[in-house]
mmCIF file of C-alpha atoms (C1' of nucleotides) in Angstrom:
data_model
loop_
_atom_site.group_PDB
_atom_site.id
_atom_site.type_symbol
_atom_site.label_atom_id
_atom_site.label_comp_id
_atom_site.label_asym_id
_atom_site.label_seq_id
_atom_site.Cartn_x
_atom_site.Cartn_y
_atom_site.Cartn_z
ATOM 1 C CA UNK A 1253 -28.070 16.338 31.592
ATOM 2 C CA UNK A 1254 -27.088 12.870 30.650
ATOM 3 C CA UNK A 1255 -25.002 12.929 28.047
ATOM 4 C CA UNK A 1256 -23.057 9.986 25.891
ATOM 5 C CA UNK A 1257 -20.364 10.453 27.768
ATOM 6 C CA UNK A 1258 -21.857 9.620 31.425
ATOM 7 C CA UNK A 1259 -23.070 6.127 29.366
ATOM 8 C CA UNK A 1260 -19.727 5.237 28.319
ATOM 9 C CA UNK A 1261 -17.858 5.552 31.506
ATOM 10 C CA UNK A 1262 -19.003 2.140 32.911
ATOM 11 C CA UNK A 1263 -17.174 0.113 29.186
ATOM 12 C CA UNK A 1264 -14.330 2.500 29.496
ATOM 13 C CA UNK A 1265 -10.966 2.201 30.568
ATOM 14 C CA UNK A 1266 -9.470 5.025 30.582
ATOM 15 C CA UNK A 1267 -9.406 7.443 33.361
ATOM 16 C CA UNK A 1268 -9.556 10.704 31.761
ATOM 17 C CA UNK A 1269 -12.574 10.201 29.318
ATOM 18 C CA UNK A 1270 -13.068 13.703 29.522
ATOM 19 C CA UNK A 1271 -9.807 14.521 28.229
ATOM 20 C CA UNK A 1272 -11.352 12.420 25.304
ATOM 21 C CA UNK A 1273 -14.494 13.768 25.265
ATOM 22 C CA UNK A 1274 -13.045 17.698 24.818
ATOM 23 C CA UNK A 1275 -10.398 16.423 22.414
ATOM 24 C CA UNK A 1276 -12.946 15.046 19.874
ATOM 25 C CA UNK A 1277 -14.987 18.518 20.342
ATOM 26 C CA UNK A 1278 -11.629 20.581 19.533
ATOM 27 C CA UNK A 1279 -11.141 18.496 16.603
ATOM 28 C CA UNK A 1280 -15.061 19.276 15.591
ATOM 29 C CA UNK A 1281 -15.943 15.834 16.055
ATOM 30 C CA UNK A 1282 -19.235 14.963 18.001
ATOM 31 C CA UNK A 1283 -18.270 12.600 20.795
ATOM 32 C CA UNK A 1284 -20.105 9.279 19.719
ATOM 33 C CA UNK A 1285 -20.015 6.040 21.246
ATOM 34 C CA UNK A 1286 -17.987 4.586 18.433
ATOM 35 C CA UNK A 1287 -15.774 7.174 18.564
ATOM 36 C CA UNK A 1288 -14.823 7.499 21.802
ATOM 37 C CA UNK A 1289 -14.627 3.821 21.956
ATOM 38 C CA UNK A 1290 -11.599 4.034 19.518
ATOM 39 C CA UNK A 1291 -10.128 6.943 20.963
ATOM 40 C CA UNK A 1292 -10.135 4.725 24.214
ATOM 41 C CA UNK A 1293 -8.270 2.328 22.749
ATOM 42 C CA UNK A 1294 -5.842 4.239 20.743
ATOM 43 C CA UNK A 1295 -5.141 6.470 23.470
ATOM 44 C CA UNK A 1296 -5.339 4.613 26.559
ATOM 45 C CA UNK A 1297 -1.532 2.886 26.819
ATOM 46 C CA UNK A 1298 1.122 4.410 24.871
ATOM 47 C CA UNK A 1299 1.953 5.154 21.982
ATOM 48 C CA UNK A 1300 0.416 2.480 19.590
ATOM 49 C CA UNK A 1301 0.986 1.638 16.007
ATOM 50 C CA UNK A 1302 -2.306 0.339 14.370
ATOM 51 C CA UNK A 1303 -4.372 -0.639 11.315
ATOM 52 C CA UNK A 1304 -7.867 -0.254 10.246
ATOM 53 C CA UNK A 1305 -8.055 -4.033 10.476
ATOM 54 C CA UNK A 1306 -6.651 -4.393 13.816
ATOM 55 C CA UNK A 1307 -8.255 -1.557 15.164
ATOM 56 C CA UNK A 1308 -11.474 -3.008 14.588
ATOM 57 C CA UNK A 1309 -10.630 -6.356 16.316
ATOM 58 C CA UNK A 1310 -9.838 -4.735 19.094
ATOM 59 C CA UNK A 1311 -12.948 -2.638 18.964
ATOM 60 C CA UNK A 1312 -14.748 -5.663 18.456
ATOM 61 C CA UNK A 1313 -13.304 -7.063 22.571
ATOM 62 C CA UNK A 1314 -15.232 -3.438 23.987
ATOM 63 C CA UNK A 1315 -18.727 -3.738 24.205
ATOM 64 C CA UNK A 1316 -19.517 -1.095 21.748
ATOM 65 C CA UNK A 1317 -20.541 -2.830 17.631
ATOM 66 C CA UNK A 1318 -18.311 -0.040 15.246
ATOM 67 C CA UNK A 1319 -18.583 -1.035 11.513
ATOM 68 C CA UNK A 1320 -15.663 -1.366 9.232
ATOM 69 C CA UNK A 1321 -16.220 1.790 7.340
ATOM 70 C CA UNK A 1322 -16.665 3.586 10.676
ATOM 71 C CA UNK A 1323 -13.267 2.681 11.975
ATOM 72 C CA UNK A 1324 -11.507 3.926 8.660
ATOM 73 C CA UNK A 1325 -13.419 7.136 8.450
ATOM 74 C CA UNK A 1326 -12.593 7.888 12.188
ATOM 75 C CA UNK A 1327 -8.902 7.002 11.605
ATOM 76 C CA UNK A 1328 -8.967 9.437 9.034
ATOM 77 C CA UNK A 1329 -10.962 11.628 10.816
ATOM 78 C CA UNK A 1330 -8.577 11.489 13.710
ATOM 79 C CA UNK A 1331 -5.549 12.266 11.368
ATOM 80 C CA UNK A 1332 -6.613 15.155 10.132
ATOM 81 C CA UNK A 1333 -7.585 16.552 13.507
ATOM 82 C CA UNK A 1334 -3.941 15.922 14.304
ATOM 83 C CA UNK A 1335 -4.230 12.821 16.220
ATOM 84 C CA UNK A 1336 -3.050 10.057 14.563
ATOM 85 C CA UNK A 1337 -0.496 9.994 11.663
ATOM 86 C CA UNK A 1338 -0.304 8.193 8.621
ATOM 87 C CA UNK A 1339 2.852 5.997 8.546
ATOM 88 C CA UNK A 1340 4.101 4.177 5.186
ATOM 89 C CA UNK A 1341 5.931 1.431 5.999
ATOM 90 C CA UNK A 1342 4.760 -1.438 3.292
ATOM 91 C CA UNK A 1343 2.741 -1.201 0.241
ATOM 92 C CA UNK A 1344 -0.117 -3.288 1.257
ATOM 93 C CA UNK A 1345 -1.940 -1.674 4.530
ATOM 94 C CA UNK A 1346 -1.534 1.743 6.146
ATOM 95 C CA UNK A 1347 -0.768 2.123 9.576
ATOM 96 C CA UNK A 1348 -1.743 5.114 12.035
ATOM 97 C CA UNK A 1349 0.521 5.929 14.899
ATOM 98 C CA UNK A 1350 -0.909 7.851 18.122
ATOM 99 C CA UNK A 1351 2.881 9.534 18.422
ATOM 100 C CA UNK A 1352 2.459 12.540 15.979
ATOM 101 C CA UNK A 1353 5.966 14.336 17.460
ATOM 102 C CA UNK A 1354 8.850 14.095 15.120
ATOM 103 C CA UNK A 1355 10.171 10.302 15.273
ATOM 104 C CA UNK A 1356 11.122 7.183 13.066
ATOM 105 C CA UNK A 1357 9.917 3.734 12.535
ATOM 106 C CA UNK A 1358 11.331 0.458 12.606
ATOM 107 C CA UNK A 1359 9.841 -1.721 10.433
ATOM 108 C CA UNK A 1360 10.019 -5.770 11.770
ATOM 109 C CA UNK A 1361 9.121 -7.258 8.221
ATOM 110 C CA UNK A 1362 8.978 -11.075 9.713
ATOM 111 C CA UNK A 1363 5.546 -9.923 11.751
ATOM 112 C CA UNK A 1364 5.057 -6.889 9.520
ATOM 113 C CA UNK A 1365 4.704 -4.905 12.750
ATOM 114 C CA UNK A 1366 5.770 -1.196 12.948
ATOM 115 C CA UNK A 1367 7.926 0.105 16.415
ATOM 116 C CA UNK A 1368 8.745 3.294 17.410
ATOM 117 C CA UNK A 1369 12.450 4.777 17.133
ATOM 118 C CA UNK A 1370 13.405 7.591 18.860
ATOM 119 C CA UNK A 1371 17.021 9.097 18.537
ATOM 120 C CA UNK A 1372 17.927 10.040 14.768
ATOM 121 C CA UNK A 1373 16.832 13.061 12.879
ATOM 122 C CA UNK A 1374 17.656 14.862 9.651
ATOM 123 C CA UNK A 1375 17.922 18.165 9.524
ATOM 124 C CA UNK A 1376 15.835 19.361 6.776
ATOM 125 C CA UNK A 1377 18.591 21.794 6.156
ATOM 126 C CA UNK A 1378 20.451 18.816 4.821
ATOM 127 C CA UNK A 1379 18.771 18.029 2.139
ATOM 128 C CA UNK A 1380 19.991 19.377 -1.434
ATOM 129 C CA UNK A 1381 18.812 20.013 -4.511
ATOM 130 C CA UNK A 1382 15.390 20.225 -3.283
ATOM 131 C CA UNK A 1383 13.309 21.931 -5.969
ATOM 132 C CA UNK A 1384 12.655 25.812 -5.589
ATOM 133 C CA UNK A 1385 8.746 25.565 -6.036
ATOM 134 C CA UNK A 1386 8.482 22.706 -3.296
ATOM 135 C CA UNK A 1387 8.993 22.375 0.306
ATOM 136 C CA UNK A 1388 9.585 19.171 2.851
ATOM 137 C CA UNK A 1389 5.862 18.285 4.015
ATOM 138 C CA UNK A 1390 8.355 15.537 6.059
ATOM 139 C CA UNK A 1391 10.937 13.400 6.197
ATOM 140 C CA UNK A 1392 9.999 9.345 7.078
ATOM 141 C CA UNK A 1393 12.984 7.071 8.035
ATOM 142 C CA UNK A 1394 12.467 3.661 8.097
ATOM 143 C CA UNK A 1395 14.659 0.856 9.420
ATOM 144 C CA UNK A 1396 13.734 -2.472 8.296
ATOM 145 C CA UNK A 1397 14.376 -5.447 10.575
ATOM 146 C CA UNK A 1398 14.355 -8.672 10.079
ATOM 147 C CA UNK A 1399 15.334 -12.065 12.221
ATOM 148 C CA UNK A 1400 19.178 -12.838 11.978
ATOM 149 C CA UNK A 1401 18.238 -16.370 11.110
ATOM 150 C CA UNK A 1402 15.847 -16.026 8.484
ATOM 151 C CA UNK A 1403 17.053 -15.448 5.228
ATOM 152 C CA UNK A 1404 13.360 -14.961 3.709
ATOM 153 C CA UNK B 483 21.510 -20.797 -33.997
ATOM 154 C CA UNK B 484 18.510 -18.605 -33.796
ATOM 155 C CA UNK B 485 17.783 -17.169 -30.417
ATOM 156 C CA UNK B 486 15.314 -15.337 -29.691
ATOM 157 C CA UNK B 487 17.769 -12.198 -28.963
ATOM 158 C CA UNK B 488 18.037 -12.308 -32.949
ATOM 159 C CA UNK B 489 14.372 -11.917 -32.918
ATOM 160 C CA UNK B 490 13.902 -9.096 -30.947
ATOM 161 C CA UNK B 491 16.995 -7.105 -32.208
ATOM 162 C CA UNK B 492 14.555 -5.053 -34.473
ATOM 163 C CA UNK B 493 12.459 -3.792 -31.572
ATOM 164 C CA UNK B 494 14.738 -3.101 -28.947
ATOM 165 C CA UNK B 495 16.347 0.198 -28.580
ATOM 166 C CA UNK B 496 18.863 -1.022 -26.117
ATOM 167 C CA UNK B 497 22.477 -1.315 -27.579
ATOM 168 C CA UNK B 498 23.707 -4.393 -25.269
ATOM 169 C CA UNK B 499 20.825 -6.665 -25.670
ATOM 170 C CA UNK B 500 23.358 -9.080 -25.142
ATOM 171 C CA UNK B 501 24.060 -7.560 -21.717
ATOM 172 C CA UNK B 502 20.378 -8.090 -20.671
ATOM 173 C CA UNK B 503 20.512 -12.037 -22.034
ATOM 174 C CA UNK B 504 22.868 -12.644 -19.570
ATOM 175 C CA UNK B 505 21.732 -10.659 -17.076
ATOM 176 C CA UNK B 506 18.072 -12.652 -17.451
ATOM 177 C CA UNK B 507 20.488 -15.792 -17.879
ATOM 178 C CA UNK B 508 22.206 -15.234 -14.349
ATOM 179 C CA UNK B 509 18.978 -14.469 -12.612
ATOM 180 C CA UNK B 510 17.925 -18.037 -13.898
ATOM 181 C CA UNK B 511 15.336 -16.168 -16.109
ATOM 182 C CA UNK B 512 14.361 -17.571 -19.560
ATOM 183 C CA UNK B 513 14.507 -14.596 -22.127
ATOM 184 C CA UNK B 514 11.632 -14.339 -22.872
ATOM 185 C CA UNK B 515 10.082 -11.752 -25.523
ATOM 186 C CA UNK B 516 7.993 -10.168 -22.785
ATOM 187 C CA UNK B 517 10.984 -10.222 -20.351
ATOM 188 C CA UNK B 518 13.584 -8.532 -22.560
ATOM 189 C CA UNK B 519 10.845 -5.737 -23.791
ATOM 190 C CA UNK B 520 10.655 -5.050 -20.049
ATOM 191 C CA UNK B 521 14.111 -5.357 -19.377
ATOM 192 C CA UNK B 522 14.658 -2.807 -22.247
ATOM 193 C CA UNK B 523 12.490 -0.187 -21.014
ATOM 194 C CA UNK B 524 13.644 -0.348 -17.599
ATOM 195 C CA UNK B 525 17.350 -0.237 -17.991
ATOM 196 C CA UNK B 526 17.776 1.418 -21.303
ATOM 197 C CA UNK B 527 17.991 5.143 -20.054
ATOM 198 C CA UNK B 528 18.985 6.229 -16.575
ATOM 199 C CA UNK B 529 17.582 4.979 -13.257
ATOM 200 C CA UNK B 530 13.633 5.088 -13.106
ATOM 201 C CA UNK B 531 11.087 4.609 -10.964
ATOM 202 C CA UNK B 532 7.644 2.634 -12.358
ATOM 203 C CA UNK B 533 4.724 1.366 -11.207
ATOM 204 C CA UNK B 534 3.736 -1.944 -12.401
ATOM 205 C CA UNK B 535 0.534 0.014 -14.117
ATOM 206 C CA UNK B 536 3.064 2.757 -15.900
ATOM 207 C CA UNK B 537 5.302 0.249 -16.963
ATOM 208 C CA UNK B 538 2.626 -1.677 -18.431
ATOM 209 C CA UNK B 539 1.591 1.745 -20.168
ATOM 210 C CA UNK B 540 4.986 1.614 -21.022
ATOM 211 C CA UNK B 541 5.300 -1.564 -23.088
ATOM 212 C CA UNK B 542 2.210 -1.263 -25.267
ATOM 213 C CA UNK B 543 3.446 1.224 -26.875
ATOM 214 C CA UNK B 544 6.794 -1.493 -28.192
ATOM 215 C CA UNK B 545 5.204 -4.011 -30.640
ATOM 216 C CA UNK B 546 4.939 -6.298 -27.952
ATOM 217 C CA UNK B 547 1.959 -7.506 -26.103
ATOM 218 C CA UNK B 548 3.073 -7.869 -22.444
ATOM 219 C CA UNK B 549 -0.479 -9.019 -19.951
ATOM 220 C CA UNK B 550 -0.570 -7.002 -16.477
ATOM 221 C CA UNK B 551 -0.219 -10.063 -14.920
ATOM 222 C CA UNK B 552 3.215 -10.812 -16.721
ATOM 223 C CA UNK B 553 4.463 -7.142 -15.832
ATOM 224 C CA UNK B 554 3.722 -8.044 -12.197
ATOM 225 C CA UNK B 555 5.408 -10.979 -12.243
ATOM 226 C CA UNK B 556 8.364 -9.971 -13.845
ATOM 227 C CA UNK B 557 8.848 -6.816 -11.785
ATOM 228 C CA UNK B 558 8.288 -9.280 -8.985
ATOM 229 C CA UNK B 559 11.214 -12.006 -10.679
ATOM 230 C CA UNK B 560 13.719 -8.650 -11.492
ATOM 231 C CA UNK B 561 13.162 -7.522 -7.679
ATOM 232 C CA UNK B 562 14.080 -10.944 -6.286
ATOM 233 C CA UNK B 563 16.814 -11.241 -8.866
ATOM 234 C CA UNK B 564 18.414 -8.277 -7.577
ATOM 235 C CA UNK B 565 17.928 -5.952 -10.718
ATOM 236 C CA UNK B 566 14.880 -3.828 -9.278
ATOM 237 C CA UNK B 567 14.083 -2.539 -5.648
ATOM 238 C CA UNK B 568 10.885 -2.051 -4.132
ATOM 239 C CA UNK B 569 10.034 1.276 -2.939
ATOM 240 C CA UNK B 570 7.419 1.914 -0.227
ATOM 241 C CA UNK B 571 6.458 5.638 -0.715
ATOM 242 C CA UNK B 572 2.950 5.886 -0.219
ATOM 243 C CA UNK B 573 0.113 3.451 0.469
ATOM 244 C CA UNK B 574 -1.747 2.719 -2.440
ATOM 245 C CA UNK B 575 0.916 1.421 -5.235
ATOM 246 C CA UNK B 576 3.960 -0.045 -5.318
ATOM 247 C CA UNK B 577 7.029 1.271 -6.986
ATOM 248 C CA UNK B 578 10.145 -0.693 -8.547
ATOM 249 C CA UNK B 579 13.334 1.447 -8.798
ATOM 250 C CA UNK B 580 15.901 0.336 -10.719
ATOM 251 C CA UNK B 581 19.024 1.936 -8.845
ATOM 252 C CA UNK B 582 19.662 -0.766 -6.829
ATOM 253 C CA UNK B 583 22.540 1.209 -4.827
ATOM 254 C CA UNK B 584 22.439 2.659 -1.735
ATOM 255 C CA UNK B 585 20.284 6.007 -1.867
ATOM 256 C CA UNK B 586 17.088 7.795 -0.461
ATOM 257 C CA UNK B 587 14.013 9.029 -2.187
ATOM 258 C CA UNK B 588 11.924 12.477 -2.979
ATOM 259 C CA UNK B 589 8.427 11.786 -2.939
ATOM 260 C CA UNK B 590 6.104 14.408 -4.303
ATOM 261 C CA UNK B 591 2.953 14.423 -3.248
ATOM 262 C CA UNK B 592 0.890 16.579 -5.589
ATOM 263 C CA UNK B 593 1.789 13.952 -8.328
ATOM 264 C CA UNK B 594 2.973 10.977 -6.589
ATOM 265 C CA UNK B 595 6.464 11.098 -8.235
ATOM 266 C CA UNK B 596 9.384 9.760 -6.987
ATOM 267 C CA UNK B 597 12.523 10.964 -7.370
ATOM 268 C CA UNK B 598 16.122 10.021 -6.533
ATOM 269 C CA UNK B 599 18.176 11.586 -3.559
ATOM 270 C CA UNK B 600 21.386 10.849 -3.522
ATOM 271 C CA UNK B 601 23.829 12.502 -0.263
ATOM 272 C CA UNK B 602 22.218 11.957 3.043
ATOM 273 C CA UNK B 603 22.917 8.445 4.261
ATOM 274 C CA UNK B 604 22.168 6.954 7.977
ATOM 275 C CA UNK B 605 24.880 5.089 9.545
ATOM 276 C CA UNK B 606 23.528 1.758 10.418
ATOM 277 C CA UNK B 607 25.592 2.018 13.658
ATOM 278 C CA UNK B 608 23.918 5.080 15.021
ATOM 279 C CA UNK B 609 20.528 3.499 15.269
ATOM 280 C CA UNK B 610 19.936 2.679 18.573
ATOM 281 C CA UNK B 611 17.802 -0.137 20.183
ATOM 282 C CA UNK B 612 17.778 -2.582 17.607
ATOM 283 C CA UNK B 613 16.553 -5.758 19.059
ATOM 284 C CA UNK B 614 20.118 -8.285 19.652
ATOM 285 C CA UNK B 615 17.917 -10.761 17.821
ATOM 286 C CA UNK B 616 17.484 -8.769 14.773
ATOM 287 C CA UNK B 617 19.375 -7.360 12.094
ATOM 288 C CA UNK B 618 19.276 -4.277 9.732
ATOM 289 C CA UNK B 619 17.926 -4.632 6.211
ATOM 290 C CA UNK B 620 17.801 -1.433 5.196
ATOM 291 C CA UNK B 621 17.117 1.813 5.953
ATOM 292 C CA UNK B 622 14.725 4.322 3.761
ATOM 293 C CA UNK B 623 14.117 7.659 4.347
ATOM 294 C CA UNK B 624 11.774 9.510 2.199
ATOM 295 C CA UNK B 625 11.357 13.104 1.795
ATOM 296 C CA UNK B 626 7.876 14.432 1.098
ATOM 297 C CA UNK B 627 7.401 17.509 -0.897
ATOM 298 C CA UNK B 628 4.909 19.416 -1.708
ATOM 299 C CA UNK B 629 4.273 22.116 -3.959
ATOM 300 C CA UNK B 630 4.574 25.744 -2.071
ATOM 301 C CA UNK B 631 1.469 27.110 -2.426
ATOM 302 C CA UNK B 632 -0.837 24.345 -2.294
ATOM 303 C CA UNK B 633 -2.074 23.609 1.123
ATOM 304 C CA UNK B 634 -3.880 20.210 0.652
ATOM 305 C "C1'" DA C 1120 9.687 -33.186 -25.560
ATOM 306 C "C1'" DT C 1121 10.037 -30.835 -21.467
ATOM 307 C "C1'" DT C 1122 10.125 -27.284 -18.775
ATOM 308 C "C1'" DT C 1123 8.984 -22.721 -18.023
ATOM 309 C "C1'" DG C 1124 6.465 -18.558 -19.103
ATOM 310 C "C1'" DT C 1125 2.241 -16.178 -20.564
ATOM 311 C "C1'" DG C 1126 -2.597 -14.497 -20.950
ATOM 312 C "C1'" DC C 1127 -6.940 -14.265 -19.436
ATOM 313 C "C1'" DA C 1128 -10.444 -13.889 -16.241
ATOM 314 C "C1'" DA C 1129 -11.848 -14.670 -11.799
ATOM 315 C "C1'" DA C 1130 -10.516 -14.097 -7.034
ATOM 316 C "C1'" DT C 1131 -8.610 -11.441 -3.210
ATOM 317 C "C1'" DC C 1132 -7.334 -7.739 -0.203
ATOM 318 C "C1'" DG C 1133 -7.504 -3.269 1.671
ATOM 319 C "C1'" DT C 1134 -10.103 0.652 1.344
ATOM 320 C "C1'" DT C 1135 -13.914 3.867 -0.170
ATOM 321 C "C1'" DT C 1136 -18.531 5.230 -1.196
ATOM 322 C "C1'" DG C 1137 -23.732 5.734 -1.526
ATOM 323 C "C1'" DC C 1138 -27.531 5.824 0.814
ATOM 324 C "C1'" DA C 1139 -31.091 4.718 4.169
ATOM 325 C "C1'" DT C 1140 -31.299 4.879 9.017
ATOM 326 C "C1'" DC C 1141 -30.122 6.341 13.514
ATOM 327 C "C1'" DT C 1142 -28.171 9.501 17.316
ATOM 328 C "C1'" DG C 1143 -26.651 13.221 20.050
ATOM 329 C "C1'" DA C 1144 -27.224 17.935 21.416
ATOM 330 C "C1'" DT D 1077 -35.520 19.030 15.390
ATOM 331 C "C1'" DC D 1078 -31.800 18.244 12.401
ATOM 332 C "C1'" DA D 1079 -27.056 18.221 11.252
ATOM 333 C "C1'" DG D 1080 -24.078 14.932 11.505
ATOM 334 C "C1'" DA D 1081 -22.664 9.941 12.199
ATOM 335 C "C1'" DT D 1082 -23.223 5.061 11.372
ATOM 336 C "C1'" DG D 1083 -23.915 0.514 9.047
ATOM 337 C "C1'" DC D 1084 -24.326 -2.150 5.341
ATOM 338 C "C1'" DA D 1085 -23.395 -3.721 0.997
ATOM 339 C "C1'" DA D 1086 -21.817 -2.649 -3.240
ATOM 340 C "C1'" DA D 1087 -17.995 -0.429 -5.777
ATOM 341 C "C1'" DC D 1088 -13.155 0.116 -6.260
ATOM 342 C "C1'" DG D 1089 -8.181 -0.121 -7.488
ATOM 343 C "C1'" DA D 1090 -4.094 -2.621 -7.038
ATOM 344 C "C1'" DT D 1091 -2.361 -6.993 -6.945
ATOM 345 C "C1'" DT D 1092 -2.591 -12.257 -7.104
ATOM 346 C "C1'" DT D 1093 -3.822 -16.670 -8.638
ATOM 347 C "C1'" DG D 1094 -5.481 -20.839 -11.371
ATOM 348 C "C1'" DC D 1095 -5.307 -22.935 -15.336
ATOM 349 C "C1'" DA D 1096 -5.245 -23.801 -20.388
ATOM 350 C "C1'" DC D 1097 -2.208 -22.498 -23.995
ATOM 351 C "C1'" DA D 1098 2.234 -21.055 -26.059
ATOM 352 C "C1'" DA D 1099 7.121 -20.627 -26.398
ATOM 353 C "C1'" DA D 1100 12.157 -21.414 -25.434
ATOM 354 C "C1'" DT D 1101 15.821 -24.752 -25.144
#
DNA sequence: ATTTGTGCAAATCGTTTGCATCTGA
DNA sequence: TCAGATGCAAACGATTTGCACAAAT
């Protein structure tokens, strides 16, 4: 009974690749090499704030070759199995975040890199004049940062 | 003493022309033709939010031929200028708002709208854990709707 | 006349897609 | 076996850039 999972243990890191392993099956996702590569990484440390791009450089360090294309369709994959969210800080590239509880984002825009920020909240009760025929999917805060010095 | 303001007086729907002379004038902005169509269509009714695509849309239909590239640029010049703010909403485009105040922003997904939201405002003392080093630019919150009914 | 802006087309960047091949159970 | 996953390269959409030409003062 060997399965994937027994040949990934010796590249992995993390402790509970089982954990990983039954995750990916909730989600209806065969446990591949590729993907539980990137679940590794994503889920290993904390909470982690990533893009396709850097994902795959980091992918790149394991032993394991994952295209491109593969790491954006498992991000997505991942996202709508409720592990990841989708977080819109700036235009250009999306960012996933392994914290899917309610939280905000600080947004450093001299490194372009996205932190958590625990603390505020809005109530969605708050918010008027929302119309009738529509509901709050969510509410995204965003605090940009930027270095006191620099005025660019 | 024939300006171009003269020139465009025909065309433009916007009463203080003038108004948008000076305001090109301050920003250290030639008037332009192309810059005064687009200042007319973004500040001539209330506040609006445009892609750089719609706005293009936009100006074909005045007499005056405006390139993409020149709608880009501008919306780029007006942003840095201080007449336009970007709005980071959703990954793929970029949106230019002209209220320039202090104010949040509906986002609907199911057409990729964006709306105004005026009320709720965060307290840039309350957030917590900003790095000593770093300072708040801003803060945007965005409220995602979503039609009732419609689940995806 | 000089400086600045504009248009076009090609280039770039992030992301998606089609399809032949491969893998895991 | 066989559905499902992967890799590659080509396609894509939004945005940018380089450069010759045009326009504003």
């Amino acid at each position: 009974m060997t399965t994937i999972l027994a040949d990934c243990k010796t590249k992995m890191t993390n402790l509970n690749l089982k954990a990983i392993d039954e995750q990916l099956r909730d989600a209806g996702l065969k446990p591949t090499r590729q993907r539980i590569a990137i679940a590794d990484i994503l889920f290993r440390d904390g909470h982690k704030h990533v893009s396709a791009e850097d994902l795959h450089e980091e992918v790149k360090k394991s032993n394991i070759h994952v295209s491109l294309a593969t790491v954006y369709n498992t991000l997505h994959q991942f996202t709508t199995a409720g592990l990841l969210q989708e977080v819109s800080v700036d235009g250009a590239k999306t960012y996933f975040d392994t914290n899917t509880h309610e939280h905000q984002h600080f947004f450093l825009e001299d490194t372009n890199e996205v932190m958590d920020l625990e603390g505020i909240s809005i109530d969605k009760d708050d918010i008027a004049n929302v119309p009738d025929n529509m509901e709050i999917v969510r509410i995204d805060v965003v605090v940009r940062l930027r270095e006191k010095s620099s005025k660019a």
